[in-house]
């Protein structure tokens, strides 16, 4: 295929700051080097890839202080990465589409691949990969090239291979909050045909938040990793690469601040006299937990890649196995009272196998065919247990016994209930008929709660292909076809240990025996935190006689593209489809089919995107434009409602928008970039959105039960969490003098204000960002020694990452503040 001498969309960061560029160009040269990527599963220059792909190189990662995947969004405007209630709970969104956070039954719509190996969950971070060569972010469906869960896009992380020349790098960082990071890599030959690389990292930092209750810090860093990489090339046709890695994370995460204290939270502070957050000081980054959170993660994996040149084609096989464990403990009422705690754990064992064959033809026709297999076993669950203050809290929420009830009771019973709570009255009246029920000691006791555990086995198979035909020297047509099949088998092991949630308040037999209306306390239904909205007031585990516990689905997806080289301008138009399999709701909001509440599962997602792009080059720079219309039918909405996850399908969600990226090197010592993304999202149809407290029109409270409807209609509304505008720009100045090179880099990231989540009022959850990052450094090129001073969020921009209804405190809301300003010094030595 003829090189068109044009960079793909968003190649900016690598184009201006790649290692190859820094080594090959002086301050008198304003040209830009070619870049090789594997976005289409074969090595091509980015000029030959007419798709929307962003590439970030090693030097940009280092100078922009991109420490993990969360930081990556600062250099890729259309990518959003958020961390929520635990270290392992990270969500990836591309062009406004993405899900999978918090609920292990849902996989992300954005696939993450490290050296070609699919990571089914998001616990991996760049800290575990000290020597990254580049990161490719592919926007839009990629099903015809990747075997699994890429309906919204893919993130491909490529690490440096072992080298046959001895060398390495060691890097140390010290910063505010007592940040200490040490990472290094060493590589060299074991023989003429065998090379090895060993890498490791250690990352420790004090917390960005302070728990005012315990005095300890929260949102700290304490993680380490080690990685071995062996390259064997016995002949010029055969290459084998074997990788093994292990990492551990032990941290106190995550910082949560109250952004609005409703009546329930105010009662904790006023009546119970327990500490609560000051909502006027959200960005003081102080938290109020009666216990510190705990997070323990570990991951280990092995992979092997074989590449063999058959002459007519190149055969590639990638085999991998990974075991990921995650355990956490958190005070989920986020106050100084001991009301409720959540202990979660999961273990995920994943085996994947990919095999593909790519043609080596020099002619007009090129092709790639392949297959992917995944076998995964998942054990996950949580235990929510009430604390020592739960009874006092429930008494306050239930309210005092009203005069109307006292008047309806026999005179001999009135003194016992005067001044008592409605909750106590229930127990007292029941105890008259059922002596085992003890007033003040039956409902809402410490240790009660729910054991919410699940197991899921999954098998996925896909066959994928892509074909390129060069009709003329300038016109290339591309077609892709994929077949995807997915099977999930799930089991639930849920035990409800909360007797009040099990109580049918609409028909308490003891009340009837006393001559009182059976539903006299139905308004206390809001205190039934689990299964209050089901007829049986308890879990129905599966598989059972009516539920197989299985989800099966398959789909054929395709992609069509035409690219034309006009010389200085390259244009393309494409249409592609994607698919993500159905998902299980592995949370206590799961309900049997046709029962009240949210269903067991969500149907698959079907994606289609129409895109047109134009890429132009000019002396020392590039300008690229992509315009797209993308929609997802059956979007798997996974809203956190305060106790569990509401997993439902939206009828259709769409977004139209454009991306403009540009890079300019007007002179050898100055590099400029600018990128802007515009998104106009809409729920074309969504009648099953979770009901919320603040939407009193679509979610009115039923006065007879104290409950709201389960669903509301958001059709026509704009989906939350998708900003209309994101913009990033950077400027890097370089100056050479003798054996030294000095540089200074500044970048600005802007996100327009947007409602972060649909379950929180817009006036509390509408935020944008204006973040400035900067670095300045000096490199001794002869000694390969670099010293860099850096700062992230230099101007201390404050904002929330996400918001949610506070657990078990109806009408209160909490949020995750962003990181404050961080700064430090980094020293790197290569050899």
mmCIF file of C-alpha atoms in Angstrom, residues 122-481:
data_model
loop_
_atom_site.group_PDB
_atom_site.id
_atom_site.type_symbol
_atom_site.label_atom_id
_atom_site.label_comp_id
_atom_site.label_asym_id
_atom_site.label_seq_id
_atom_site.Cartn_x
_atom_site.Cartn_y
_atom_site.Cartn_z
ATOM 1 C CA UNK A 122 -9.578 -2.501 34.938
ATOM 2 C CA UNK A 123 -7.205 -3.183 37.845
ATOM 3 C CA UNK A 124 -4.064 -2.782 35.687
ATOM 4 C CA UNK A 125 -2.163 0.534 35.779
ATOM 5 C CA UNK A 126 0.816 2.030 34.016
ATOM 6 C CA UNK A 127 2.803 1.774 37.236
ATOM 7 C CA UNK A 128 3.082 -1.931 36.485
ATOM 8 C CA UNK A 129 4.604 -1.216 33.053
ATOM 9 C CA UNK A 130 7.752 0.854 33.578
ATOM 10 C CA UNK A 131 8.926 0.812 29.978
ATOM 11 C CA UNK A 132 5.966 1.706 27.752
ATOM 12 C CA UNK A 133 6.703 2.241 24.074
ATOM 13 C CA UNK A 134 3.330 3.750 23.150
ATOM 14 C CA UNK A 135 -0.362 3.704 23.952
ATOM 15 C CA UNK A 136 -2.894 3.564 21.142
ATOM 16 C CA UNK A 137 -6.511 4.641 21.753
ATOM 17 C CA UNK A 138 -8.847 3.466 18.996
ATOM 18 C CA UNK A 139 -12.181 5.253 18.855
ATOM 19 C CA UNK A 140 -15.397 3.573 17.813
ATOM 20 C CA UNK A 141 -16.269 -0.144 17.351
ATOM 21 C CA UNK A 142 -13.272 -2.406 16.690
ATOM 22 C CA UNK A 143 -14.953 -5.822 16.574
ATOM 23 C CA UNK A 144 -13.502 -6.801 13.201
ATOM 24 C CA UNK A 145 -9.958 -6.599 14.616
ATOM 25 C CA UNK A 146 -10.319 -7.346 18.336
ATOM 26 C CA UNK A 147 -12.070 -10.358 19.743
ATOM 27 C CA UNK A 148 -13.772 -8.985 22.829
ATOM 28 C CA UNK A 149 -15.751 -6.029 24.205
ATOM 29 C CA UNK A 150 -14.642 -3.175 21.989
ATOM 30 C CA UNK A 151 -18.074 -1.814 21.098
ATOM 31 C CA UNK A 152 -16.987 1.718 22.127
ATOM 32 C CA UNK A 153 -13.271 1.461 21.395
ATOM 33 C CA UNK A 154 -9.994 -0.056 22.531
ATOM 34 C CA UNK A 155 -6.908 0.961 24.506
ATOM 35 C CA UNK A 156 -3.789 -0.879 23.384
ATOM 36 C CA UNK A 157 -0.655 -0.571 25.535
ATOM 37 C CA UNK A 158 2.583 -1.634 23.840
ATOM 38 C CA UNK A 159 5.682 -2.175 25.975
ATOM 39 C CA UNK A 160 9.291 -2.195 24.817
ATOM 40 C CA UNK A 161 10.689 -5.544 23.798
ATOM 41 C CA UNK A 162 13.936 -6.969 25.159
ATOM 42 C CA UNK A 163 17.018 -5.718 23.299
ATOM 43 C CA UNK A 164 20.183 -7.496 22.161
ATOM 44 C CA UNK A 165 22.316 -4.644 23.443
ATOM 45 C CA UNK A 166 22.818 -4.304 27.171
ATOM 46 C CA UNK A 167 21.037 -1.278 28.569
ATOM 47 C CA UNK A 168 18.408 -0.032 30.910
ATOM 48 C CA UNK A 169 16.938 2.855 32.802
ATOM 49 C CA UNK A 170 16.366 3.748 36.423
ATOM 50 C CA UNK A 171 14.048 6.504 37.546
ATOM 51 C CA UNK A 172 13.351 8.021 40.934
ATOM 52 C CA UNK A 173 10.675 10.557 41.880
ATOM 53 C CA UNK A 174 9.995 12.505 45.036
ATOM 54 C CA UNK A 175 7.059 14.860 45.417
ATOM 55 C CA UNK A 176 4.623 16.481 47.772
ATOM 56 C CA UNK A 177 2.457 14.249 49.943
ATOM 57 C CA UNK A 178 5.735 12.379 50.520
ATOM 58 C CA UNK A 179 5.445 10.762 47.096
ATOM 59 C CA UNK A 180 8.217 8.251 46.404
ATOM 60 C CA UNK A 181 8.455 6.297 43.218
ATOM 61 C CA UNK A 182 11.253 4.096 41.992
ATOM 62 C CA UNK A 183 11.101 2.204 38.741
ATOM 63 C CA UNK A 184 13.615 0.653 36.483
ATOM 64 C CA UNK A 185 14.289 -1.723 33.650
ATOM 65 C CA UNK A 186 17.316 -3.642 32.458
ATOM 66 C CA UNK A 187 17.702 -5.488 29.189
ATOM 67 C CA UNK A 188 20.343 -7.420 27.335
ATOM 68 C CA UNK A 189 21.248 -10.602 25.470
ATOM 69 C CA UNK A 190 21.456 -14.094 26.892
ATOM 70 C CA UNK A 191 22.741 -15.350 23.542
ATOM 71 C CA UNK A 192 22.710 -14.342 19.900
ATOM 72 C CA UNK A 193 19.045 -15.373 19.671
ATOM 73 C CA UNK A 194 17.728 -14.738 23.162
ATOM 74 C CA UNK A 195 17.216 -11.400 24.936
ATOM 75 C CA UNK A 196 15.653 -10.564 28.255
ATOM 76 C CA UNK A 197 14.147 -7.557 30.018
ATOM 77 C CA UNK A 198 13.369 -7.277 33.723
ATOM 78 C CA UNK A 199 11.340 -4.332 34.996
ATOM 79 C CA UNK A 200 9.986 -3.284 38.336
ATOM 80 C CA UNK A 201 8.312 -0.390 40.096
ATOM 81 C CA UNK A 202 7.592 0.812 43.615
ATOM 82 C CA UNK A 203 5.126 3.621 44.237
ATOM 83 C CA UNK A 204 4.272 5.065 47.631
ATOM 84 C CA UNK A 205 2.567 8.301 48.649
ATOM 85 C CA UNK A 206 0.692 9.713 51.610
ATOM 86 C CA UNK A 207 -3.030 10.237 51.167
ATOM 87 C CA UNK A 208 -4.533 13.212 49.370
ATOM 88 C CA UNK A 209 -7.392 13.236 51.895
ATOM 89 C CA UNK A 210 -7.513 13.216 55.715
ATOM 90 C CA UNK A 211 -10.015 11.195 57.705
ATOM 91 C CA UNK A 212 -10.962 13.632 60.473
ATOM 92 C CA UNK A 213 -12.462 10.807 62.554
ATOM 93 C CA UNK A 214 -9.379 8.570 62.751
ATOM 94 C CA UNK A 215 -6.690 11.127 61.896
ATOM 95 C CA UNK A 216 -5.303 8.920 59.115
ATOM 96 C CA UNK A 217 -4.859 9.838 55.460
ATOM 97 C CA UNK A 218 -6.948 8.403 52.618
ATOM 98 C CA UNK A 219 -6.247 8.037 48.880
ATOM 99 C CA UNK A 220 -2.650 7.075 49.448
ATOM 100 C CA UNK A 221 -0.409 5.035 47.157
ATOM 101 C CA UNK A 222 1.286 1.779 48.133
ATOM 102 C CA UNK A 223 1.951 -0.494 45.186
ATOM 103 C CA UNK A 224 4.753 -2.450 43.600
ATOM 104 C CA UNK A 225 5.225 -4.662 40.567
ATOM 105 C CA UNK A 226 7.783 -6.839 38.815
ATOM 106 C CA UNK A 227 7.845 -8.035 35.239
ATOM 107 C CA UNK A 228 10.001 -10.421 33.237
ATOM 108 C CA UNK A 229 10.108 -10.405 29.425
ATOM 109 C CA UNK A 230 11.959 -13.009 27.340
ATOM 110 C CA UNK A 231 12.455 -12.726 23.575
ATOM 111 C CA UNK A 232 13.579 -15.780 21.598
ATOM 112 C CA UNK A 233 14.372 -15.477 17.872
ATOM 113 C CA UNK A 234 15.974 -18.749 16.725
ATOM 114 C CA UNK A 235 15.609 -17.834 13.039
ATOM 115 C CA UNK A 236 14.797 -14.726 11.041
ATOM 116 C CA UNK A 237 11.312 -16.165 10.466
ATOM 117 C CA UNK A 238 10.403 -17.145 14.026
ATOM 118 C CA UNK A 239 9.985 -14.916 17.075
ATOM 119 C CA UNK A 240 8.685 -15.917 20.504
ATOM 120 C CA UNK A 241 8.007 -13.547 23.411
ATOM 121 C CA UNK A 242 7.175 -14.704 26.934
ATOM 122 C CA UNK A 243 6.012 -12.283 29.656
ATOM 123 C CA UNK A 244 5.311 -12.880 33.341
ATOM 124 C CA UNK A 245 4.234 -10.182 35.793
ATOM 125 C CA UNK A 246 3.099 -9.761 39.386
ATOM 126 C CA UNK A 247 1.768 -6.707 41.189
ATOM 127 C CA UNK A 248 0.350 -5.828 44.583
ATOM 128 C CA UNK A 249 -1.634 -2.821 45.780
ATOM 129 C CA UNK A 250 -2.447 -2.108 49.439
ATOM 130 C CA UNK A 251 -4.087 1.276 49.768
ATOM 131 C CA UNK A 252 -6.737 3.267 51.615
ATOM 132 C CA UNK A 253 -9.118 4.287 48.870
ATOM 133 C CA UNK A 254 -11.191 6.238 48.135
ATOM 134 C CA UNK A 255 -11.915 9.758 49.368
ATOM 135 C CA UNK A 256 -15.634 10.596 49.419
ATOM 136 C CA UNK A 257 -17.089 13.958 50.432
ATOM 137 C CA UNK A 258 -20.694 14.814 51.230
ATOM 138 C CA UNK A 259 -21.945 17.416 48.771
ATOM 139 C CA UNK A 260 -25.462 17.715 50.223
ATOM 140 C CA UNK A 261 -26.718 16.599 53.628
ATOM 141 C CA UNK A 262 -30.388 15.711 53.536
ATOM 142 C CA UNK A 263 -32.616 15.138 56.584
ATOM 143 C CA UNK A 264 -31.223 11.651 57.258
ATOM 144 C CA UNK A 265 -27.612 12.830 57.353
ATOM 145 C CA UNK A 266 -28.505 15.893 59.381
ATOM 146 C CA UNK A 267 -30.187 13.603 61.910
ATOM 147 C CA UNK A 268 -26.910 11.717 62.314
ATOM 148 C CA UNK A 269 -25.183 14.956 63.174
ATOM 149 C CA UNK A 270 -27.991 16.535 65.211
ATOM 150 C CA UNK A 271 -29.831 13.727 66.987
ATOM 151 C CA UNK A 272 -27.100 11.076 67.159
ATOM 152 C CA UNK A 273 -24.424 13.756 67.646
ATOM 153 C CA UNK A 274 -21.984 11.989 65.348
ATOM 154 C CA UNK A 275 -19.578 13.811 63.015
ATOM 155 C CA UNK A 276 -20.803 14.520 59.488
ATOM 156 C CA UNK A 277 -19.119 16.273 56.574
ATOM 157 C CA UNK A 278 -19.258 20.016 56.149
ATOM 158 C CA UNK A 279 -20.673 20.420 52.635
ATOM 159 C CA UNK A 280 -19.264 23.952 52.400
ATOM 160 C CA UNK A 281 -15.738 22.508 52.531
ATOM 161 C CA UNK A 282 -15.925 19.776 49.893
ATOM 162 C CA UNK A 283 -12.514 20.638 48.460
ATOM 163 C CA UNK A 284 -10.705 20.770 51.782
ATOM 164 C CA UNK A 285 -10.389 17.053 51.008
ATOM 165 C CA UNK A 286 -11.307 15.943 54.490
ATOM 166 C CA UNK A 287 -13.498 12.872 54.915
ATOM 167 C CA UNK A 288 -15.619 11.617 57.794
ATOM 168 C CA UNK A 289 -15.388 7.811 58.084
ATOM 169 C CA UNK A 290 -15.672 5.997 61.404
ATOM 170 C CA UNK A 291 -13.163 3.482 60.020
ATOM 171 C CA UNK A 292 -10.495 3.834 57.324
ATOM 172 C CA UNK A 293 -11.088 2.142 53.970
ATOM 173 C CA UNK A 294 -8.921 -0.785 52.911
ATOM 174 C CA UNK A 295 -8.002 -2.037 49.440
ATOM 175 C CA UNK A 296 -5.889 -5.088 48.683
ATOM 176 C CA UNK A 297 -5.307 -6.084 45.079
ATOM 177 C CA UNK A 298 -2.946 -8.548 43.520
ATOM 178 C CA UNK A 299 -2.524 -9.691 39.963
ATOM 179 C CA UNK A 300 -0.319 -12.197 38.268
ATOM 180 C CA UNK A 301 -0.205 -13.320 34.699
ATOM 181 C CA UNK A 302 1.776 -15.053 31.997
ATOM 182 C CA UNK A 303 1.573 -14.718 28.241
ATOM 183 C CA UNK A 304 3.337 -16.061 25.203
ATOM 184 C CA UNK A 305 3.362 -14.638 21.702
ATOM 185 C CA UNK A 306 4.610 -16.518 18.660
ATOM 186 C CA UNK A 307 5.203 -14.832 15.305
ATOM 187 C CA UNK A 308 6.152 -16.959 12.303
ATOM 188 C CA UNK A 309 6.772 -15.777 8.764
ATOM 189 C CA UNK A 310 5.213 -18.274 6.360
ATOM 190 C CA UNK A 311 6.290 -16.299 3.331
ATOM 191 C CA UNK A 312 2.856 -15.495 1.975
ATOM 192 C CA UNK A 313 1.622 -14.457 5.417
ATOM 193 C CA UNK A 314 2.630 -13.880 9.026
ATOM 194 C CA UNK A 315 1.182 -16.182 11.678
ATOM 195 C CA UNK A 316 0.663 -14.764 15.193
ATOM 196 C CA UNK A 317 -0.479 -16.650 18.272
ATOM 197 C CA UNK A 318 -0.992 -15.033 21.710
ATOM 198 C CA UNK A 319 -1.776 -17.229 24.711
ATOM 199 C CA UNK A 320 -2.352 -15.747 28.180
ATOM 200 C CA UNK A 321 -3.572 -16.595 31.667
ATOM 201 C CA UNK A 322 -4.275 -14.102 34.435
ATOM 202 C CA UNK A 323 -5.432 -14.284 38.044
ATOM 203 C CA UNK A 324 -6.688 -11.058 39.573
ATOM 204 C CA UNK A 325 -7.803 -10.686 43.218
ATOM 205 C CA UNK A 326 -9.463 -7.675 44.777
ATOM 206 C CA UNK A 327 -10.635 -7.159 48.357
ATOM 207 C CA UNK A 328 -11.864 -3.963 49.989
ATOM 208 C CA UNK A 329 -13.523 -2.681 53.138
ATOM 209 C CA UNK A 330 -15.349 0.614 53.414
ATOM 210 C CA UNK A 331 -17.542 2.621 55.755
ATOM 211 C CA UNK A 332 -20.357 3.158 53.275
ATOM 212 C CA UNK A 333 -22.444 5.653 55.238
ATOM 213 C CA UNK A 334 -19.540 8.159 55.022
ATOM 214 C CA UNK A 335 -20.174 9.643 58.471
ATOM 215 C CA UNK A 336 -18.612 9.356 61.908
ATOM 216 C CA UNK A 337 -21.479 7.090 62.994
ATOM 217 C CA UNK A 338 -21.090 3.317 62.849
ATOM 218 C CA UNK A 339 -24.131 2.642 60.667
ATOM 219 C CA UNK A 340 -23.051 0.292 57.880
ATOM 220 C CA UNK A 341 -19.904 -1.236 56.406
ATOM 221 C CA UNK A 342 -19.221 -3.004 53.153
ATOM 222 C CA UNK A 343 -16.662 -5.755 52.623
ATOM 223 C CA UNK A 344 -16.185 -6.833 49.008
ATOM 224 C CA UNK A 345 -13.986 -9.383 47.295
ATOM 225 C CA UNK A 346 -13.548 -10.962 43.916
ATOM 226 C CA UNK A 347 -11.231 -13.337 42.117
ATOM 227 C CA UNK A 348 -11.081 -13.458 38.340
ATOM 228 C CA UNK A 349 -9.262 -16.191 36.444
ATOM 229 C CA UNK A 350 -8.958 -15.524 32.722
ATOM 230 C CA UNK A 351 -7.515 -17.624 29.902
ATOM 231 C CA UNK A 352 -7.324 -16.127 26.411
ATOM 232 C CA UNK A 353 -6.073 -17.403 23.094
ATOM 233 C CA UNK A 354 -5.772 -15.377 19.911
ATOM 234 C CA UNK A 355 -4.476 -16.584 16.579
ATOM 235 C CA UNK A 356 -4.328 -14.605 13.367
ATOM 236 C CA UNK A 357 -2.825 -14.713 9.891
ATOM 237 C CA UNK A 358 -1.875 -11.529 8.046
ATOM 238 C CA UNK A 359 -0.853 -11.463 4.403
ATOM 239 C CA UNK A 360 2.593 -10.323 3.253
ATOM 240 C CA UNK A 361 1.415 -9.419 -0.229
ATOM 241 C CA UNK A 362 3.026 -6.499 -2.074
ATOM 242 C CA UNK A 363 0.094 -6.434 -4.452
ATOM 243 C CA UNK A 364 -3.135 -4.495 -4.302
ATOM 244 C CA UNK A 365 -4.911 -7.044 -2.091
ATOM 245 C CA UNK A 366 -4.087 -7.558 1.599
ATOM 246 C CA UNK A 367 -5.978 -9.524 4.207
ATOM 247 C CA UNK A 368 -6.045 -10.538 7.860
ATOM 248 C CA UNK A 369 -8.044 -13.365 9.446
ATOM 249 C CA UNK A 370 -8.067 -14.509 13.040
ATOM 250 C CA UNK A 371 -9.866 -16.028 15.974
ATOM 251 C CA UNK A 372 -10.155 -15.296 19.691
ATOM 252 C CA UNK A 373 -11.169 -17.478 22.653
ATOM 253 C CA UNK A 374 -11.727 -16.487 26.272
ATOM 254 C CA UNK A 375 -12.549 -18.686 29.263
ATOM 255 C CA UNK A 376 -13.140 -16.788 32.491
ATOM 256 C CA UNK A 377 -14.186 -17.759 36.011
ATOM 257 C CA UNK A 378 -15.449 -15.036 38.346
ATOM 258 C CA UNK A 379 -16.213 -15.230 42.058
ATOM 259 C CA UNK A 380 -17.481 -11.975 43.506
ATOM 260 C CA UNK A 381 -19.587 -10.606 46.301
ATOM 261 C CA UNK A 382 -20.021 -8.338 49.259
ATOM 262 C CA UNK A 383 -21.162 -8.414 52.855
ATOM 263 C CA UNK A 384 -23.029 -5.349 54.058
ATOM 264 C CA UNK A 385 -23.279 -5.333 57.839
ATOM 265 C CA UNK A 386 -24.944 -2.891 60.187
ATOM 266 C CA UNK A 387 -22.839 -1.162 62.838
ATOM 267 C CA UNK A 388 -23.405 -0.276 66.465
ATOM 268 C CA UNK A 389 -25.292 2.953 65.673
ATOM 269 C CA UNK A 390 -27.766 1.416 63.230
ATOM 270 C CA UNK A 391 -30.599 1.046 65.760
ATOM 271 C CA UNK A 392 -30.448 4.631 66.954
ATOM 272 C CA UNK A 393 -30.351 5.784 63.335
ATOM 273 C CA UNK A 394 -33.338 3.643 62.337
ATOM 274 C CA UNK A 395 -35.334 4.897 65.338
ATOM 275 C CA UNK A 396 -34.743 8.482 64.218
ATOM 276 C CA UNK A 397 -35.745 7.749 60.603
ATOM 277 C CA UNK A 398 -38.891 5.905 61.635
ATOM 278 C CA UNK A 399 -40.203 8.893 63.600
ATOM 279 C CA UNK A 400 -42.203 9.057 66.821
ATOM 280 C CA UNK A 401 -45.435 7.119 67.311
ATOM 281 C CA UNK A 402 -48.256 9.420 66.146
ATOM 282 C CA UNK A 403 -51.181 10.376 68.360
ATOM 283 C CA UNK A 404 -53.610 8.669 65.967
ATOM 284 C CA UNK A 405 -52.025 5.297 66.681
ATOM 285 C CA UNK A 406 -51.876 5.891 70.424
ATOM 286 C CA UNK A 407 -55.568 6.731 70.383
ATOM 287 C CA UNK A 408 -56.387 3.493 68.562
ATOM 288 C CA UNK A 409 -54.606 1.357 71.173
ATOM 289 C CA UNK A 410 -56.128 0.032 74.384
ATOM 290 C CA UNK A 411 -55.390 2.453 77.282
ATOM 291 C CA UNK A 412 -53.189 -0.167 78.971
ATOM 292 C CA UNK A 413 -50.742 -0.129 76.026
ATOM 293 C CA UNK A 414 -50.458 3.616 75.514
ATOM 294 C CA UNK A 415 -47.863 4.354 78.239
ATOM 295 C CA UNK A 416 -45.480 1.772 76.813
ATOM 296 C CA UNK A 417 -45.434 3.508 73.413
ATOM 297 C CA UNK A 418 -45.688 7.175 74.355
ATOM 298 C CA UNK A 419 -42.543 8.974 73.157
ATOM 299 C CA UNK A 420 -41.278 5.836 71.415
ATOM 300 C CA UNK A 421 -40.337 5.409 67.786
ATOM 301 C CA UNK A 422 -42.548 3.731 65.224
ATOM 302 C CA UNK A 423 -39.871 1.074 64.855
ATOM 303 C CA UNK A 424 -40.060 0.277 68.574
ATOM 304 C CA UNK A 425 -43.857 0.206 68.353
ATOM 305 C CA UNK A 426 -43.715 -2.455 65.642
ATOM 306 C CA UNK A 427 -41.566 -4.685 67.818
ATOM 307 C CA UNK A 428 -43.686 -4.032 70.952
ATOM 308 C CA UNK A 429 -46.987 -4.835 69.267
ATOM 309 C CA UNK A 430 -45.549 -7.910 67.576
ATOM 310 C CA UNK A 431 -44.071 -9.121 70.868
ATOM 311 C CA UNK A 432 -47.552 -9.283 72.397
ATOM 312 C CA UNK A 433 -48.373 -12.089 70.000
ATOM 313 C CA UNK A 434 -44.865 -13.400 69.193
ATOM 314 C CA UNK A 435 -42.675 -13.401 72.331
ATOM 315 C CA UNK A 436 -39.510 -14.117 70.343
ATOM 316 C CA UNK A 437 -39.690 -10.553 69.015
ATOM 317 C CA UNK A 438 -38.107 -8.268 71.600
ATOM 318 C CA UNK A 439 -38.771 -4.516 71.583
ATOM 319 C CA UNK A 440 -35.575 -2.600 70.852
ATOM 320 C CA UNK A 441 -33.560 -5.759 70.177
ATOM 321 C CA UNK A 442 -34.970 -7.499 67.092
ATOM 322 C CA UNK A 443 -34.686 -5.115 64.159
ATOM 323 C CA UNK A 444 -31.600 -3.161 63.072
ATOM 324 C CA UNK A 445 -28.974 -4.790 65.252
ATOM 325 C CA UNK A 446 -25.217 -4.700 64.761
ATOM 326 C CA UNK A 447 -24.068 -7.510 62.485
ATOM 327 C CA UNK A 448 -27.322 -7.807 60.560
ATOM 328 C CA UNK A 449 -27.280 -7.117 56.843
ATOM 329 C CA UNK A 450 -26.816 -9.133 53.673
ATOM 330 C CA UNK A 451 -24.352 -11.630 52.203
ATOM 331 C CA UNK A 452 -24.451 -10.892 48.494
ATOM 332 C CA UNK A 453 -22.278 -13.411 46.582
ATOM 333 C CA UNK A 454 -22.173 -14.664 43.005
ATOM 334 C CA UNK A 455 -20.235 -16.917 40.671
ATOM 335 C CA UNK A 456 -20.067 -16.557 36.895
ATOM 336 C CA UNK A 457 -18.324 -18.598 34.218
ATOM 337 C CA UNK A 458 -17.962 -17.143 30.766
ATOM 338 C CA UNK A 459 -16.806 -18.370 27.378
ATOM 339 C CA UNK A 460 -16.351 -16.114 24.394
ATOM 340 C CA UNK A 461 -15.407 -17.005 20.838
ATOM 341 C CA UNK A 462 -14.901 -14.733 17.869
ATOM 342 C CA UNK A 463 -13.735 -15.005 14.286
ATOM 343 C CA UNK A 464 -12.581 -11.767 12.703
ATOM 344 C CA UNK A 465 -11.232 -10.603 9.367
ATOM 345 C CA UNK A 466 -10.290 -7.511 7.430
ATOM 346 C CA UNK A 467 -9.525 -7.049 3.726
ATOM 347 C CA UNK A 468 -7.888 -4.116 1.920
ATOM 348 C CA UNK A 469 -8.020 -3.633 -1.838
ATOM 349 C CA UNK A 470 -6.087 -0.892 -3.601
ATOM 350 C CA UNK A 471 -8.421 -0.022 -6.472
ATOM 351 C CA UNK A 472 -6.038 2.629 -7.770
ATOM 352 C CA UNK A 473 -2.822 4.117 -6.480
ATOM 353 C CA UNK A 474 -4.943 6.627 -4.564
ATOM 354 C CA UNK A 475 -8.116 4.735 -3.632
ATOM 355 C CA UNK A 476 -8.202 1.927 -1.062
ATOM 356 C CA UNK A 477 -11.329 0.027 -0.057
ATOM 357 C CA UNK A 478 -11.505 -1.898 3.229
ATOM 358 C CA UNK A 479 -14.024 -4.426 4.459
ATOM 359 C CA UNK A 480 -14.133 -6.274 7.755
ATOM 360 C CA UNK A 481 -16.318 -9.059 9.089
#
